[in-house]
mmCIF file of C-alpha atoms in Angstrom:
data_model
loop_
_atom_site.group_PDB
_atom_site.id
_atom_site.type_symbol
_atom_site.label_atom_id
_atom_site.label_comp_id
_atom_site.label_asym_id
_atom_site.label_seq_id
_atom_site.Cartn_x
_atom_site.Cartn_y
_atom_site.Cartn_z
ATOM 1 C CA MET A 1 42.585 20.307 26.087
ATOM 2 C CA LYS A 2 45.377 19.666 23.619
ATOM 3 C CA SER A 3 44.115 16.331 22.284
ATOM 4 C CA THR A 4 40.679 17.868 21.633
ATOM 5 C CA LYS A 5 42.278 20.523 19.434
ATOM 6 C CA ILE A 6 44.282 17.912 17.512
ATOM 7 C CA TRP A 7 41.148 15.845 16.849
ATOM 8 C CA MET A 8 39.217 18.921 15.739
ATOM 9 C CA ALA A 9 42.008 19.938 13.369
ATOM 10 C CA LEU A 10 42.144 16.420 11.899
ATOM 11 C CA ILE A 11 38.378 16.320 11.389
ATOM 12 C CA LEU A 12 38.387 19.765 9.803
ATOM 13 C CA ALA A 13 41.149 18.633 7.430
ATOM 14 C CA VAL A 14 39.111 15.575 6.444
ATOM 15 C CA VAL A 15 36.018 17.735 5.802
ATOM 16 C CA VAL A 16 37.969 20.179 3.631
ATOM 17 C CA ILE A 17 39.827 17.537 1.594
ATOM 18 C CA ALA A 18 36.821 15.202 1.198
ATOM 19 C CA GLY A 19 34.599 18.197 0.371
ATOM 20 C CA ALA A 20 37.009 19.346 -2.328
ATOM 21 C CA VAL A 21 37.096 15.858 -3.866
ATOM 22 C CA VAL A 22 33.287 15.590 -3.811
ATOM 23 C CA PHE A 23 33.048 19.013 -5.474
ATOM 24 C CA TRP A 24 35.538 17.930 -8.139
ATOM 25 C CA GLN A 25 33.547 14.722 -8.717
ATOM 26 C CA GLN A 26 30.355 16.732 -9.268
ATOM 27 C CA GLN A 27 32.057 19.077 -11.741
ATOM 28 C CA ALA A 28 33.763 16.404 -13.823
ATOM 29 C CA PRO A 29 32.801 16.459 -17.524
ATOM 30 C CA ASP A 30 31.145 13.568 -19.364
ATOM 31 C CA GLU A 31 33.324 10.850 -20.808
ATOM 32 C CA GLU A 32 32.803 11.364 -24.541
ATOM 33 C CA GLY A 33 32.474 8.077 -26.413
ATOM 34 C CA GLY A 34 33.118 6.070 -23.273
ATOM 35 C CA VAL A 35 32.087 2.557 -22.421
ATOM 36 C CA ALA A 36 30.088 1.258 -19.490
ATOM 37 C CA VAL A 37 31.719 -1.740 -17.835
ATOM 38 C CA VAL A 38 29.348 -3.977 -15.888
ATOM 39 C CA SER A 39 30.877 -6.341 -13.325
ATOM 40 C CA VAL A 40 29.263 -8.883 -11.046
ATOM 41 C CA ASP A 41 31.237 -10.343 -8.142
ATOM 42 C CA GLY A 42 34.418 -8.750 -9.459
ATOM 43 C CA LYS A 43 34.122 -10.294 -12.937
ATOM 44 C CA GLU A 44 33.452 -8.119 -15.958
ATOM 45 C CA ILE A 45 30.348 -9.429 -17.715
ATOM 46 C CA MET A 46 29.663 -6.797 -20.350
ATOM 47 C CA ARG A 47 30.916 -3.630 -21.992
ATOM 48 C CA LEU A 48 28.381 -1.254 -23.453
ATOM 49 C CA ASN A 49 29.044 1.544 -25.905
ATOM 50 C CA LEU A 50 27.551 4.712 -24.409
ATOM 51 C CA ASN A 51 26.666 5.963 -27.900
ATOM 52 C CA GLU A 52 24.278 3.065 -28.514
ATOM 53 C CA ASP A 53 21.056 3.288 -26.553
ATOM 54 C CA GLY A 54 19.667 0.040 -25.195
ATOM 55 C CA GLU A 55 18.383 -1.958 -22.261
ATOM 56 C CA TYR A 56 20.235 -4.936 -20.855
ATOM 57 C CA PRO A 57 18.866 -7.132 -18.060
ATOM 58 C CA VAL A 58 21.615 -8.621 -15.894
ATOM 59 C CA LYS A 59 20.901 -11.705 -13.831
ATOM 60 C CA THR A 60 22.996 -12.122 -10.686
ATOM 61 C CA ASP A 61 22.833 -14.600 -7.825
ATOM 62 C CA GLY A 62 20.861 -12.035 -5.855
ATOM 63 C CA GLY A 63 18.366 -10.970 -8.545
ATOM 64 C CA THR A 64 18.060 -8.900 -11.689
ATOM 65 C CA ASN A 65 19.245 -5.381 -12.547
ATOM 66 C CA THR A 66 18.268 -3.691 -15.790
ATOM 67 C CA ILE A 67 21.072 -1.570 -17.219
ATOM 68 C CA THR A 68 19.931 1.224 -19.531
ATOM 69 C CA VAL A 69 22.187 3.166 -21.852
ATOM 70 C CA LYS A 70 20.665 6.402 -23.078
ATOM 71 C CA ASP A 71 22.051 9.685 -24.458
ATOM 72 C CA GLY A 72 25.676 8.901 -23.582
ATOM 73 C CA SER A 73 25.018 7.881 -20.008
ATOM 74 C CA VAL A 74 24.306 4.631 -18.207
ATOM 75 C CA ALA A 75 21.869 3.897 -15.374
ATOM 76 C CA VAL A 76 20.354 0.985 -13.508
ATOM 77 C CA SER A 77 16.752 1.628 -14.478
ATOM 78 C CA ASP A 78 15.214 -1.267 -12.604
ATOM 79 C CA ALA A 79 16.306 -3.710 -9.904
ATOM 80 C CA ASP A 80 14.719 -6.150 -7.508
ATOM 81 C CA CYS A 81 17.189 -5.463 -4.693
ATOM 82 C CA PRO A 82 15.752 -4.373 -1.353
ATOM 83 C CA ASP A 83 17.436 -0.971 -0.980
ATOM 84 C CA GLN A 84 17.124 0.396 -4.570
ATOM 85 C CA VAL A 85 20.287 2.454 -4.052
ATOM 86 C CA CYS A 86 21.539 1.482 -7.537
ATOM 87 C CA VAL A 87 18.326 2.762 -9.175
ATOM 88 C CA LYS A 88 18.273 5.981 -7.145
ATOM 89 C CA THR A 89 21.911 6.700 -7.968
ATOM 90 C CA GLY A 90 20.634 7.680 -11.422
ATOM 91 C CA ALA A 91 22.649 7.945 -14.626
ATOM 92 C CA ILE A 92 26.426 8.285 -14.716
ATOM 93 C CA SER A 93 28.468 9.520 -17.636
ATOM 94 C CA ASN A 94 32.048 9.687 -16.325
ATOM 95 C CA ASN A 95 34.426 7.675 -14.189
ATOM 96 C CA THR A 96 34.243 9.739 -10.998
ATOM 97 C CA LYS A 97 31.612 7.477 -9.448
ATOM 98 C CA PRO A 98 30.368 3.978 -10.257
ATOM 99 C CA ILE A 99 26.842 2.672 -9.754
ATOM 100 C CA VAL A 100 26.894 0.054 -7.036
ATOM 101 C CA CYS A 101 24.288 -2.540 -6.078
ATOM 102 C CA LEU A 102 25.694 -4.006 -2.876
ATOM 103 C CA PRO A 103 23.076 -6.765 -2.443
ATOM 104 C CA HIS A 104 23.702 -8.106 -5.969
ATOM 105 C CA LYS A 105 27.474 -7.417 -5.970
ATOM 106 C CA LEU A 106 27.036 -5.461 -9.183
ATOM 107 C CA VAL A 107 29.194 -2.513 -10.236
ATOM 108 C CA VAL A 108 28.697 -0.323 -13.317
ATOM 109 C CA GLU A 109 31.515 2.051 -14.173
ATOM 110 C CA VAL A 110 32.270 4.299 -17.108
ATOM 111 C CA GLN A 111 35.687 4.042 -18.734
ATOM 112 C CA ALA A 112 37.323 5.817 -21.612
ATOM 113 C CA ALA A 113 36.954 3.762 -24.775
ATOM 114 C CA SER A 114 40.163 2.140 -25.930
ATOM 115 C CA SER A 115 40.457 1.666 -29.664
ATOM 116 C CA ASP A 116 41.424 -2.011 -29.680
ATOM 117 C CA ILE A 117 38.317 -3.215 -27.885
ATOM 118 C CA ASP A 118 35.182 -3.959 -29.855
ATOM 119 C CA VAL A 119 32.424 -2.566 -27.686
ATOM 120 C CA THR A 120 29.561 -5.006 -27.794
ATOM 121 C CA ALA A 121 27.650 -6.858 -25.134
ATOM 122 C CA GLN A 122 29.211 -10.252 -24.599
ATOM 123 C CA MET B 1 30.375 -11.449 36.151
ATOM 124 C CA SER B 2 28.044 -9.901 38.688
ATOM 125 C CA THR B 3 24.299 -10.126 38.218
ATOM 126 C CA ARG B 4 24.108 -6.362 38.055
ATOM 127 C CA LYS B 5 26.634 -6.178 35.254
ATOM 128 C CA LEU B 6 25.036 -9.038 33.364
ATOM 129 C CA THR B 7 21.645 -7.366 33.583
ATOM 130 C CA THR B 8 23.032 -4.017 32.481
ATOM 131 C CA LEU B 9 24.816 -5.559 29.488
ATOM 132 C CA SER B 10 21.696 -7.524 28.501
ATOM 133 C CA MET B 11 19.609 -4.395 28.702
ATOM 134 C CA LEU B 12 22.064 -2.356 26.656
ATOM 135 C CA THR B 13 22.159 -5.129 24.035
ATOM 136 C CA ALA B 14 18.351 -5.199 23.917
ATOM 137 C CA VAL B 15 18.149 -1.424 23.469
ATOM 138 C CA ALA B 16 20.824 -1.470 20.733
ATOM 139 C CA LEU B 17 19.082 -4.362 19.009
ATOM 140 C CA GLY B 18 15.727 -2.583 19.066
ATOM 141 C CA ILE B 19 17.214 0.572 17.545
ATOM 142 C CA PHE B 20 19.151 -1.454 14.952
ATOM 143 C CA VAL B 21 16.123 -3.457 13.783
ATOM 144 C CA LEU B 22 13.935 -0.336 13.667
ATOM 145 C CA GLU B 23 16.484 1.609 11.648
ATOM 146 C CA ALA B 24 16.828 -1.310 9.210
ATOM 147 C CA GLN B 25 13.135 -0.826 8.308
ATOM 148 C CA VAL B 26 13.723 2.763 7.208
ATOM 149 C CA PRO B 27 14.677 3.078 3.516
ATOM 150 C CA PRO B 28 18.123 4.615 2.829
ATOM 151 C CA PRO B 29 17.842 8.420 3.154
ATOM 152 C CA VAL B 30 20.137 9.197 0.217
ATOM 153 C CA PRO B 31 21.079 7.080 -2.807
ATOM 154 C CA ILE B 32 24.655 6.540 -1.680
ATOM 155 C CA PRO B 33 25.660 3.021 -0.676
ATOM 156 C CA GLY B 34 26.492 2.859 3.021
ATOM 157 C CA VAL B 35 24.976 6.126 4.245
ATOM 158 C CA LYS B 36 22.838 5.843 7.357
ATOM 159 C CA LEU B 37 22.523 7.414 10.775
ATOM 160 C CA GLY B 38 23.689 4.372 12.705
ATOM 161 C CA LEU B 39 21.617 5.170 15.771
ATOM 162 C CA ALA B 40 22.537 1.861 17.427
ATOM 163 C CA ASN B 41 26.081 3.207 17.763
ATOM 164 C CA ILE B 42 24.797 5.495 20.510
ATOM 165 C CA VAL B 43 24.623 2.367 22.651
ATOM 166 C CA SER B 44 28.104 1.107 21.664
ATOM 167 C CA LEU B 45 29.578 4.487 22.493
ATOM 168 C CA PHE B 46 27.645 4.767 25.734
ATOM 169 C CA THR B 47 28.798 1.308 26.801
ATOM 170 C CA LEU B 48 32.404 2.194 25.991
ATOM 171 C CA PHE B 49 32.397 5.364 28.080
ATOM 172 C CA TRP B 50 30.105 4.215 30.847
ATOM 173 C CA MET B 51 31.368 0.663 31.330
ATOM 174 C CA GLY B 52 34.527 -0.093 29.374
ATOM 175 C CA ARG B 53 36.153 -1.571 26.306
ATOM 176 C CA ARG B 54 35.330 -5.237 26.773
ATOM 177 C CA GLU B 55 31.707 -4.466 27.564
ATOM 178 C CA ALA B 56 31.406 -2.237 24.491
ATOM 179 C CA PHE B 57 32.804 -4.959 22.215
ATOM 180 C CA THR B 58 30.472 -7.532 23.774
ATOM 181 C CA VAL B 59 27.374 -5.383 23.263
ATOM 182 C CA LEU B 60 28.440 -4.495 19.708
ATOM 183 C CA VAL B 61 29.056 -8.075 18.568
ATOM 184 C CA LEU B 62 25.876 -9.377 20.222
ATOM 185 C CA ARG B 63 23.801 -6.602 18.688
ATOM 186 C CA VAL B 64 25.180 -7.102 15.192
ATOM 187 C CA VAL B 65 24.909 -10.902 15.214
ATOM 188 C CA LEU B 66 21.393 -10.933 16.691
ATOM 189 C CA GLY B 67 20.309 -7.954 14.581
ATOM 190 C CA SER B 68 21.402 -9.662 11.370
ATOM 191 C CA MET B 69 19.431 -12.746 12.378
ATOM 192 C CA PHE B 70 16.330 -10.632 12.971
ATOM 193 C CA THR B 71 16.672 -8.684 9.734
ATOM 194 C CA GLY B 72 17.581 -11.928 7.955
ATOM 195 C CA ASN B 73 20.595 -10.652 6.121
ATOM 196 C CA LEU B 74 24.061 -12.180 6.357
ATOM 197 C CA MET B 75 25.539 -9.323 4.324
ATOM 198 C CA THR B 76 24.277 -6.850 6.922
ATOM 199 C CA MET B 77 26.280 -8.750 9.497
ATOM 200 C CA ILE B 78 29.503 -8.669 7.492
ATOM 201 C CA TYR B 79 29.226 -4.936 6.723
ATOM 202 C CA SER B 80 28.084 -3.972 10.215
ATOM 203 C CA LEU B 81 30.841 -5.994 11.872
ATOM 204 C CA SER B 82 33.621 -4.661 9.661
ATOM 205 C CA GLY B 83 32.505 -1.076 10.189
ATOM 206 C CA GLY B 84 31.571 -1.460 13.840
ATOM 207 C CA LEU B 85 34.698 -3.327 14.931
ATOM 208 C CA LEU B 86 37.157 -0.996 13.184
ATOM 209 C CA SER B 87 35.302 2.030 14.505
ATOM 210 C CA LEU B 88 35.148 0.773 18.079
ATOM 211 C CA ALA B 89 38.768 -0.411 17.962
ATOM 212 C CA VAL B 90 40.013 3.038 16.929
ATOM 213 C CA VAL B 91 37.871 4.933 19.458
ATOM 214 C CA ALA B 92 38.780 2.469 22.233
ATOM 215 C CA LEU B 93 42.481 2.808 21.358
ATOM 216 C CA PHE B 94 42.328 6.596 21.705
ATOM 217 C CA LYS B 95 39.815 6.607 24.543
ATOM 218 C CA ARG B 96 42.200 8.409 26.887
ATOM 219 C CA THR B 97 42.306 11.408 24.567
ATOM 220 C CA PHE B 98 38.557 11.922 24.979
ATOM 221 C CA SER B 99 36.606 12.978 28.048
ATOM 222 C CA LEU B 100 32.944 12.708 28.960
ATOM 223 C CA LYS B 101 32.578 16.197 27.493
ATOM 224 C CA THR B 102 34.073 15.244 24.142
ATOM 225 C CA ILE B 103 32.116 12.065 23.433
ATOM 226 C CA TRP B 104 30.761 13.806 20.324
ATOM 227 C CA LEU B 105 34.339 14.045 19.067
ATOM 228 C CA ALA B 106 34.982 10.366 19.758
ATOM 229 C CA SER B 107 31.775 9.601 17.898
ATOM 230 C CA ILE B 108 32.868 11.568 14.826
ATOM 231 C CA VAL B 109 36.155 9.636 14.757
ATOM 232 C CA GLY B 110 34.112 6.456 15.125
ATOM 233 C CA GLY B 111 31.766 7.445 12.294
ATOM 234 C CA VAL B 112 34.688 8.093 9.958
ATOM 235 C CA PHE B 113 36.352 4.750 10.705
ATOM 236 C CA HIS B 114 33.012 2.941 10.542
ATOM 237 C CA ASN B 115 32.639 4.011 6.937
ATOM 238 C CA ILE B 116 36.286 3.300 6.124
ATOM 239 C CA GLY B 117 35.810 -0.235 7.471
ATOM 240 C CA GLN B 118 32.664 -0.714 5.432
ATOM 241 C CA ILE B 119 34.180 0.525 2.198
ATOM 242 C CA LEU B 120 37.197 -1.775 2.641
ATOM 243 C CA CYS B 121 34.776 -4.629 3.236
ATOM 244 C CA ALA B 122 32.754 -3.687 0.139
ATOM 245 C CA ILE B 123 35.929 -3.607 -1.986
ATOM 246 C CA VAL B 124 36.689 -7.176 -0.902
ATOM 247 C CA ILE B 125 33.093 -8.416 -1.368
ATOM 248 C CA LEU B 126 32.491 -6.714 -4.723
ATOM 249 C CA GLY B 127 35.986 -7.555 -5.930
ATOM 250 C CA SER B 128 36.256 -4.064 -7.342
ATOM 251 C CA ALA B 129 38.148 -1.018 -6.136
ATOM 252 C CA ALA B 130 35.853 1.306 -8.111
ATOM 253 C CA ILE B 131 33.717 2.087 -5.064
ATOM 254 C CA ILE B 132 36.665 3.863 -3.447
ATOM 255 C CA SER B 133 35.209 6.912 -5.265
ATOM 256 C CA TYR B 134 32.504 6.932 -2.619
ATOM 257 C CA LEU B 135 35.071 7.352 0.159
ATOM 258 C CA PRO B 136 35.029 11.198 0.249
ATOM 259 C CA ILE B 137 31.249 11.442 0.526
ATOM 260 C CA LEU B 138 31.200 8.579 3.036
ATOM 261 C CA LEU B 139 33.827 10.355 5.161
ATOM 262 C CA ILE B 140 31.619 13.437 5.275
ATOM 263 C CA SER B 141 28.477 11.428 6.001
ATOM 264 C CA GLY B 142 30.382 9.535 8.727
ATOM 265 C CA ILE B 143 31.323 12.838 10.345
ATOM 266 C CA ALA B 144 27.715 14.087 10.185
ATOM 267 C CA SER B 145 26.107 10.925 11.539
ATOM 268 C CA GLY B 146 28.916 10.546 14.107
ATOM 269 C CA LEU B 147 28.230 14.056 15.375
ATOM 270 C CA PHE B 148 24.527 13.310 15.665
ATOM 271 C CA THR B 149 24.884 9.991 17.490
ATOM 272 C CA GLY B 150 27.704 11.432 19.601
ATOM 273 C CA LEU B 151 25.588 14.341 20.818
ATOM 274 C CA ALA B 152 22.743 11.934 21.589
ATOM 275 C CA CYS B 153 25.159 9.784 23.602
ATOM 276 C CA GLN B 154 26.569 12.807 25.385
ATOM 277 C CA TYR B 155 23.124 13.976 26.546
ATOM 278 C CA LEU B 156 22.467 10.438 27.752
ATOM 279 C CA VAL B 157 25.710 10.346 29.744
ATOM 280 C CA GLN B 158 24.954 13.750 31.290
ATOM 281 C CA ARG B 159 21.554 12.484 32.424
ATOM 282 C CA MET B 160 23.130 9.312 33.790
ATOM 283 C CA GLU B 161 25.706 11.360 35.696
ATOM 284 C CA LYS B 162 22.923 13.213 37.475
ATOM 285 C CA SER B 163 21.018 10.102 38.446
ATOM 286 C CA HIS B 164 23.904 7.677 39.025
ATOM 287 C CA ARG B 165 26.707 8.826 41.227
ATOM 288 C CA SER B 166 28.586 5.590 40.571
ATOM 289 C CA LEU B 167 29.519 6.600 37.050
ATOM 290 C CA HIS B 168 32.966 5.208 36.441
ATOM 291 C CA PHE B 169 35.338 6.037 33.664
ATOM 292 C CA ASP B 170 38.491 3.993 33.262
#
């Protein structure tokens, strides 16, 4: 049937394009001297210099996430959310993928450092 | 509504609810927000092809609302509804382009739009567009889980065709 072929072609196109993007995301290099931006509920709450190791507990309405900066990358090392997806995501060191904790509405993303911003925890 | 129809819809809702609650107990298979098999969608899809659009929407909404009460999570309800409704709306809209032999295809389309709906919902809830980076991997996982649930649904329909001659398809 004609419509079956159209659907199959569309799905194949999605697989190829999405696959290529995922591959590109995996290959992306580290963001040298970047900053980790932590947001809760859409509001930025801290910026962390990726060159300075440290641990920062973040309290949200849903619970606590511990953000750890180590060796130029950032991770959620501990969280009391039910699914632990943010912890299992592991460390990120570039802006291709953020760390997301859906239950706590927390997002950690890496951005290139801009010179006019003093990168310290607020 | 006839008693027979009411009973059938209640039973389908109960089955979907059971699958939904069971699957909610299983920890996420991969550390990617939003990835799961979505086994309860077998029932939504089955209801759509075996009974019709209205019935499928009824079973879906009942399952999600009751399921979120049982799992005790309002967020589950918001994410499941946004994904489920968009997915069912798209598949129902294009229902004529699928046949009982291409339910697996309909299910893949549904899986893709389910995850698109959820990511849009997450962007609104988190107030951050950053998670759009998960769209490519979620499209692929939607295709994979859609294929799986679609094949399951297709086997079910084939069995039902053998035992029920009154299978109707509008």
